[in-house]
Short mmCIF file of C-alpha atoms and ligand atoms in Angstrom, two decimals:
data_model
loop_
_atom_site.label_atom_id
_atom_site.label_comp_id
_atom_site.label_asym_id
_atom_site.label_seq_id
_atom_site.Cartn_x
_atom_site.Cartn_y
_atom_site.Cartn_z
CA MET R 123 63.59 87.06 69.10
CA ALA R 124 64.84 84.25 71.40
CA THR R 125 67.00 85.47 74.23
CA ARG R 126 68.88 82.26 74.40
CA THR R 127 70.14 79.76 71.74
CA VAL R 128 70.73 76.08 72.06
CA PRO R 129 72.49 74.57 69.05
CA LEU R 130 72.09 70.98 68.03
CA VAL R 131 75.86 70.48 67.97
CA ASP R 132 78.79 72.69 69.12
CA LEU R 133 81.82 71.84 67.14
CA GLY R 134 83.38 75.15 68.24
CA LYS R 135 83.54 74.16 71.91
CA GLN R 136 84.74 70.61 70.95
CA ASN R 137 87.58 71.78 68.71
CA ALA R 138 88.61 74.63 71.07
CA GLU R 139 89.10 72.04 73.85
CA LEU R 140 91.65 70.25 71.71
CA ARG R 141 92.97 72.99 69.50
CA SER R 142 96.65 72.92 70.32
CA GLU R 143 96.75 69.14 69.96
CA ILE R 144 94.92 69.17 66.61
CA ASP R 145 97.22 71.93 65.35
CA ALA R 146 100.21 69.88 66.33
CA ALA R 147 98.84 66.79 64.65
CA ILE R 148 98.19 68.59 61.36
CA ALA R 149 101.59 70.11 61.52
CA GLY R 150 103.14 66.74 62.05
CA VAL R 151 101.56 65.40 58.85
CA ILE R 152 102.60 68.48 56.85
CA ASP R 153 106.15 68.08 58.11
CA SER R 154 106.21 64.34 57.39
CA GLY R 155 105.09 64.80 53.78
CA ARG R 156 103.09 61.55 54.09
CA PHE R 157 99.59 62.49 53.08
CA ILE R 158 98.43 59.10 51.68
CA LEU R 159 98.14 56.15 54.09
CA GLY R 160 101.48 55.81 55.95
CA PRO R 161 102.10 55.84 59.69
CA GLU R 162 99.34 58.11 60.79
CA VAL R 163 96.72 56.00 59.15
CA ALA R 164 98.20 52.79 60.53
CA ALA R 165 98.37 54.26 64.09
CA PHE R 166 94.83 55.49 63.78
CA GLU R 167 93.55 52.06 62.66
CA GLU R 168 95.35 50.42 65.60
CA GLU R 169 93.96 52.88 68.09
CA LEU R 170 90.48 52.67 66.68
CA ALA R 171 90.61 48.90 66.82
CA ALA R 172 91.58 49.07 70.46
CA SER R 173 88.88 51.56 71.21
CA CYS R 174 86.08 49.47 69.65
CA SER R 175 87.55 46.12 70.66
CA ALA R 176 87.79 45.00 67.05
CA LYS R 177 90.74 42.97 65.69
CA PHE R 178 91.09 45.09 62.62
CA THR R 179 89.94 48.43 61.24
CA VAL R 180 90.47 49.90 57.87
CA GLY R 181 90.32 53.74 57.53
CA VAL R 182 88.28 54.95 54.54
CA SER R 183 87.09 58.14 52.92
CA SER R 184 83.60 58.34 54.61
CA GLY R 185 80.98 56.30 56.32
CA THR R 186 79.19 55.82 53.02
CA ASP R 187 82.34 54.36 51.59
CA ALA R 188 82.81 52.12 54.55
CA LEU R 189 79.42 50.49 53.86
CA LEU R 190 80.10 50.39 50.13
CA LEU R 191 83.51 48.84 50.61
CA ALA R 192 82.17 46.22 53.02
CA LEU R 193 79.44 45.21 50.61
CA MET R 194 82.06 45.01 47.79
CA ALA R 195 84.33 42.86 49.90
CA LEU R 196 81.42 40.53 50.54
CA GLY R 197 80.91 40.34 46.73
CA VAL R 198 77.40 41.80 46.78
CA GLY R 199 76.19 42.73 43.30
CA PRO R 200 73.40 42.47 40.70
CA GLY R 201 70.77 39.86 41.68
CA ASP R 202 71.52 40.03 45.36
CA GLU R 203 69.22 41.37 48.02
CA VAL R 204 70.31 43.08 51.26
CA VAL R 205 67.69 43.36 54.03
CA THR R 206 67.92 46.67 55.88
CA SER R 207 65.93 49.46 57.67
CA ALA R 208 64.11 52.27 55.85
CA PHE R 209 64.46 54.52 58.92
CA THR R 210 67.99 55.65 58.33
CA PHE R 211 70.16 58.10 56.40
CA PHE R 212 70.01 57.44 52.62
CA ALA R 213 73.58 56.12 52.44
CA THR R 214 72.53 52.79 54.02
CA ALA R 215 70.36 51.75 51.01
CA GLY R 216 72.20 53.92 48.52
CA VAL R 217 75.28 51.81 48.65
CA ILE R 218 73.30 48.62 48.13
CA ALA R 219 71.57 50.06 45.00
CA ARG R 220 74.83 51.50 43.60
CA LEU R 221 76.21 47.95 43.47
CA GLY R 222 73.29 46.82 41.40
CA ALA R 223 71.80 44.87 44.39
CA THR R 224 68.31 45.40 45.77
CA PRO R 225 67.58 46.96 49.16
CA VAL R 226 64.85 44.99 50.91
CA PHE R 227 63.24 47.06 53.63
CA ALA R 228 61.86 45.49 56.79
CA ASP R 229 60.05 47.39 59.52
CA ILE R 230 61.60 48.82 62.72
CA GLU R 231 60.77 48.27 66.39
CA THR R 232 58.86 51.22 67.78
CA GLU R 233 60.87 51.50 71.04
CA SER R 234 64.36 51.19 69.60
CA PHE R 235 63.89 52.78 66.14
CA ASN R 236 65.99 49.89 64.88
CA LEU R 237 65.35 47.06 62.43
CA ASP R 238 63.01 44.44 63.94
CA PRO R 239 65.07 41.27 63.80
CA PHE R 240 62.05 39.09 63.13
CA ALA R 241 60.73 41.29 60.37
CA ALA R 242 64.19 41.16 58.93
CA LEU R 243 64.24 37.34 58.99
CA ALA R 244 60.74 37.27 57.34
CA ALA R 245 62.15 39.32 54.44
CA VAL R 246 64.84 36.70 53.63
CA THR R 247 64.67 35.10 50.20
CA PRO R 248 67.13 32.81 48.41
CA LYS R 249 68.64 35.99 46.96
CA THR R 250 69.47 37.50 50.41
CA ALA R 251 73.22 38.17 50.53
CA ALA R 252 73.43 40.14 53.69
CA PHE R 253 71.66 41.95 56.50
CA MET R 254 72.48 45.55 57.10
CA PRO R 255 70.93 46.66 60.42
CA VAL R 256 71.54 50.24 61.45
CA ASN R 257 72.63 51.04 64.94
CA LEU R 258 70.63 54.27 64.83
CA TYR R 259 71.13 57.17 67.17
CA GLY R 260 73.95 55.37 69.02
CA ARG R 261 71.91 52.33 70.08
CA LEU R 262 72.66 48.78 68.98
CA ALA R 263 70.11 47.04 66.87
CA ARG R 264 68.97 43.50 67.98
CA LEU R 265 70.41 41.23 65.43
CA PRO R 266 68.49 38.35 63.69
CA PRO R 267 69.70 34.83 64.61
CA THR R 268 71.09 33.89 61.20
CA ASP R 269 73.98 32.49 59.25
CA ILE R 270 73.62 35.15 56.62
CA PRO R 271 76.44 37.79 56.87
CA ILE R 272 75.64 40.79 58.85
CA LEU R 273 77.24 44.20 58.02
CA GLU R 274 76.23 46.71 60.69
CA ASP R 275 75.70 50.36 59.77
CA SER R 276 77.30 51.73 62.83
CA ALA R 277 77.92 55.16 61.32
CA GLN R 278 76.20 56.77 64.43
CA SER R 279 77.60 54.25 66.96
CA VAL R 280 81.44 54.51 67.15
CA GLY R 281 82.24 53.46 70.71
CA CYS R 282 79.40 50.99 71.07
CA GLY R 283 81.66 47.94 71.19
CA THR R 284 83.03 45.24 68.87
CA PRO R 285 81.42 44.53 65.52
CA ARG R 286 78.85 41.72 66.20
CA GLY R 287 78.53 40.49 62.59
CA LEU R 288 81.18 40.18 59.90
CA ALA R 289 81.85 43.92 59.88
CA ALA R 290 80.69 47.31 61.01
CA GLY R 291 80.96 50.63 59.11
CA TYR R 292 81.74 53.82 61.03
CA SER R 293 81.33 57.44 60.01
CA PHE R 294 83.53 60.32 61.26
CA PHE R 295 81.38 62.95 59.62
CA PRO R 296 82.17 66.16 61.74
CA THR R 297 78.92 66.03 63.72
CA LYS R 298 79.27 62.37 64.69
CA ASN R 299 80.29 61.40 68.27
CA VAL R 300 83.88 61.53 67.06
CA GLY R 301 84.19 63.76 64.01
CA ALA R 302 86.92 64.48 61.56
CA LEU R 303 87.53 67.95 60.02
CA GLY R 304 85.88 66.79 56.87
CA ASP R 305 84.77 63.34 55.55
CA ALA R 306 86.20 60.10 57.01
CA GLY R 307 85.03 56.59 57.89
CA ALA R 308 86.25 53.13 58.85
CA VAL R 309 85.27 49.50 58.68
CA ALA R 310 85.87 47.31 61.68
CA THR R 311 85.95 43.51 61.50
CA ASN R 312 87.27 40.55 63.52
CA ASP R 313 87.81 38.58 60.32
CA GLU R 314 91.42 38.69 59.01
CA ASP R 315 90.64 37.70 55.46
CA PHE R 316 87.84 40.20 55.29
CA ALA R 317 90.15 42.93 56.51
CA ASP R 318 92.63 41.99 53.79
CA LYS R 319 89.99 42.26 51.09
CA LEU R 320 88.89 45.62 52.44
CA ARG R 321 92.49 46.93 52.26
CA LEU R 322 92.92 45.56 48.76
CA LEU R 323 89.72 47.18 47.39
CA ARG R 324 90.52 50.41 49.17
CA THR R 325 93.37 51.02 46.79
CA HIS R 326 91.81 49.98 43.40
CA GLY R 327 92.36 46.29 44.11
CA GLY R 328 96.01 46.68 43.11
CA ARG R 329 98.41 44.18 44.53
CA PRO R 330 101.24 44.45 43.85
CA LYS R 331 100.82 48.08 42.77
CA TYR R 332 99.67 48.47 39.11
CA PHE R 333 98.50 44.79 38.91
CA HIS R 334 94.75 44.20 39.45
CA ALA R 335 93.07 40.89 39.93
CA VAL R 336 89.95 42.76 41.13
CA VAL R 337 88.35 46.07 40.61
CA GLY R 338 88.32 48.31 43.77
CA GLY R 339 88.39 52.13 44.10
CA ASN R 340 90.04 54.98 45.87
CA PHE R 341 88.49 54.70 49.27
CA ARG R 342 91.43 55.89 51.42
CA ILE R 343 91.14 58.00 54.53
CA ASP R 344 93.40 61.12 54.32
CA ALA R 345 96.39 60.97 56.64
CA LEU R 346 95.39 64.47 57.88
CA GLN R 347 92.02 63.27 58.98
CA ALA R 348 93.58 60.16 60.60
CA ALA R 349 95.90 62.41 62.59
CA VAL R 350 93.09 64.63 63.78
CA LEU R 351 90.95 61.60 64.65
CA ARG R 352 93.74 60.16 66.72
CA VAL R 353 93.53 63.28 68.99
CA LYS R 354 89.77 63.15 69.18
CA LEU R 355 89.54 59.35 69.71
CA ARG R 356 91.27 59.80 73.03
CA GLN R 357 88.13 61.73 74.18
CA LEU R 358 85.54 59.36 72.80
CA ASP R 359 84.78 57.43 75.99
CA THR R 360 84.61 60.74 77.98
CA TRP R 361 82.35 62.37 75.40
CA ASN R 362 80.13 59.34 75.09
CA ALA R 363 79.80 59.19 78.94
CA ARG R 364 78.82 62.82 78.95
CA ARG R 365 76.14 62.11 76.40
CA ARG R 366 74.79 59.35 78.54
CA THR R 367 74.80 61.70 81.58
CA ASN R 368 72.90 64.25 79.44
CA ALA R 369 70.37 61.70 78.40
CA ALA R 370 69.70 60.62 81.96
CA ARG R 371 69.28 64.25 82.83
CA TYR R 372 66.77 64.82 80.07
CA SER R 373 64.81 61.78 81.21
CA GLU R 374 64.78 63.05 84.81
CA LEU R 375 63.62 66.57 83.71
CA PHE R 376 60.87 65.14 81.49
CA ALA R 377 59.72 63.02 84.45
CA THR R 378 59.22 66.12 86.50
CA LYS R 379 56.80 67.66 83.85
CA ASN R 380 53.28 66.74 83.04
CA THR R 381 54.23 65.63 79.51
CA SER R 382 52.52 62.32 78.98
CA GLU R 383 52.36 63.07 75.25
CA ILE R 384 56.14 62.72 75.02
CA MET R 385 57.89 59.42 74.52
CA THR R 386 61.47 59.62 75.70
CA PRO R 387 64.02 57.19 74.25
CA GLU R 388 64.39 53.78 75.84
CA ASP R 389 67.79 53.51 77.48
CA SER R 390 70.14 50.53 77.11
CA PRO R 391 73.59 50.01 78.66
CA GLU R 392 75.54 50.49 75.50
CA HIS R 393 73.51 53.43 74.19
CA ILE R 394 75.86 56.40 73.35
CA TYR R 395 73.19 58.87 72.43
CA HIS R 396 74.42 60.11 69.06
CA GLN R 397 70.96 61.52 69.10
CA TYR R 398 68.28 61.93 71.90
CA THR R 399 65.13 61.40 69.90
CA ILE R 400 61.74 61.92 71.40
CA ARG R 401 58.43 60.91 69.88
CA VAL R 402 55.78 63.61 69.99
CA PRO R 403 52.32 64.45 68.59
CA GLU R 404 52.10 67.73 66.60
CA ARG R 405 55.91 67.31 65.97
CA ASP R 406 56.25 69.98 63.33
CA ALA R 407 54.37 72.63 65.37
CA LEU R 408 56.55 71.74 68.37
CA ARG R 409 59.67 72.12 66.19
CA ASP R 410 58.53 75.62 65.09
CA HIS R 411 57.86 76.50 68.69
CA LEU R 412 61.38 75.43 69.77
CA LYS R 413 62.96 77.32 66.86
CA GLU R 414 61.18 80.50 67.94
CA LYS R 415 62.70 79.99 71.34
CA GLY R 416 66.19 79.58 69.95
CA ILE R 417 66.37 75.75 70.26
CA ALA R 418 67.74 73.78 67.31
CA THR R 419 66.21 70.40 66.54
CA GLU R 420 66.36 68.00 63.63
CA ILE R 421 64.10 65.37 62.14
CA TYR R 422 66.05 62.17 61.43
CA TYR R 423 64.48 61.13 59.10
CA PRO R 424 61.31 62.74 57.60
CA GLN R 425 60.94 60.58 54.54
CA PRO R 426 61.65 56.85 55.00
CA LEU R 427 63.71 55.21 52.36
CA HIS R 428 61.04 52.81 50.96
CA LEU R 429 59.03 55.91 50.01
CA GLN R 430 61.95 57.77 48.30
CA GLU R 431 61.28 58.62 44.67
CA CYS R 432 64.50 56.83 43.47
CA PHE R 433 63.21 53.57 45.02
CA ALA R 434 59.67 53.84 43.52
CA ASP R 435 60.25 50.81 41.28
CA LEU R 436 60.76 48.60 44.37
CA GLY R 437 57.00 48.78 44.82
CA TYR R 438 56.64 49.92 48.46
CA LYS R 439 53.61 52.07 49.25
CA GLU R 440 52.48 54.24 52.19
CA GLY R 441 51.53 51.66 54.82
CA SER R 442 54.13 49.08 53.81
CA LEU R 443 56.15 49.72 56.96
CA PRO R 444 53.83 51.19 59.55
CA CYS R 445 56.31 51.53 62.44
CA THR R 446 58.86 53.14 60.18
CA GLU R 447 56.36 55.61 58.85
CA ALA R 448 55.01 56.45 62.32
CA ALA R 449 58.55 57.13 63.46
CA ALA R 450 59.15 59.49 60.49
CA ARG R 451 55.99 61.44 61.35
CA THR R 452 56.62 61.82 65.17
CA SER R 453 60.30 61.77 65.94
CA LEU R 454 62.33 64.82 66.85
CA SER R 455 65.96 64.95 67.93
CA ILE R 456 66.90 67.55 70.50
CA PRO R 457 70.38 68.73 71.48
CA ILE R 458 72.44 66.10 73.35
CA HIS R 459 76.04 66.86 72.38
CA ALA R 460 78.96 66.34 74.89
CA HIS R 461 79.34 70.06 75.53
CA LEU R 462 75.74 70.75 76.38
CA GLU R 463 75.13 72.60 79.61
CA ALA R 464 72.71 71.34 82.23
CA ASP R 465 70.81 74.66 82.33
CA ASP R 466 70.39 74.49 78.48
CA GLN R 467 68.77 71.09 78.99
CA ALA R 468 66.45 72.50 81.61
CA TYR R 469 65.44 75.30 79.16
CA VAL R 470 64.82 72.75 76.35
CA VAL R 471 62.50 70.64 78.60
CA GLU R 472 60.81 73.65 80.05
CA THR R 473 60.15 74.94 76.54
CA ILE R 474 58.74 71.69 75.30
CA ALA R 475 56.51 71.34 78.34
CA SER R 476 55.16 74.89 77.82
CA PHE R 477 54.11 73.84 74.26
CA TYR R 478 51.91 71.09 75.67
CA GLY R 479 50.88 72.87 78.79
C1 LIG K 257 73.07 55.81 59.53
C2 LIG K 257 74.13 56.41 58.64
N1 LIG K 257 74.63 55.67 57.64
C3 LIG K 257 75.56 56.10 56.86
C4 LIG K 257 76.06 57.43 56.98
C5 LIG K 257 77.05 57.88 55.97
O1 LIG K 257 78.17 58.46 56.59
P1 LIG K 257 79.03 59.60 55.87
O2 LIG K 257 78.19 60.87 55.91
O3 LIG K 257 80.27 59.64 56.64
O4 LIG K 257 79.34 59.17 54.42
C6 LIG K 257 75.57 58.23 57.94
C7 LIG K 257 76.10 59.58 58.28
O5 LIG K 257 75.85 60.62 57.69
C8 LIG K 257 74.60 57.72 58.84
O6 LIG K 257 74.07 58.48 59.78
#
């Protein structure tokens, strides 16, 4: 039995810190009786836009729906291709396929885990309707120089700055750097017409109400989630700064050990360390060792998307995307959350070093 435990995330501590403000925000929505859109959602969208230096944000039901809605607003559909990464959460490609379009997977860069912009450009065909690079683990992907619209999957990178392409989709899944008390997401854009299309499609494409020139869906964020997120958003910069401090501490701690087998993540100024992901040999055995010692870890992601059974008809094979496949075999995310203690980090590094020593 491990004498000590280090969880991957600690939502208890995070919520306890803000509990009275969260309770007041929820009570405010209940008292207002406005549960669908309304002033809380409008205020949340304004505050989120300010916090990510975007002109417009549109609150939606999840990060998945943020990406789906952005693709719908761009008019992506059957016959279109969208170039993206296969080293990501399933939603990135799932939304493309759900619209009848084809995900086209290009390889990643080993150091950043993100889509290689030149591999992405090489995958362009006359059918390419968009690029969907993923800002994985809180680090911005390098973008391809292109006129083709770019929709960033920034689900893991809220607080990384303004959308660099046409739009960026954010997730507020509870374990994200800023998390709702349930599902929520948003699309950020600097394009006013695009923001207008997003808002229209978010409510079934009805404008005026009950008159539909286009088919949308119900993609609204709950007012309750918006109210809670307004409280948490005020902490985002502080929490992200703490994650950066924790990342720097890990890198220093690893440097003191004889752990040449371990590749620590490459830093970049905007990195907000949604995950601190190392690359290691004997990854699965190390993970078991850490579990025995009470340290939680996760593999994001063990099966790359081009090798998922549901995409078998796309014709990718083992070996199609070597850097992606190597990342899936060797990467391991260790605890990095904003409420992590320095001595827990020392314990994590000590325990990893003891496995290789
Ligand atoms: C890279 C990436 N894309 C999309 C999503 C989907 O977000 P959500 O879970 O809020 O639907 C997530 C989060 O889980 C994610 O990590």
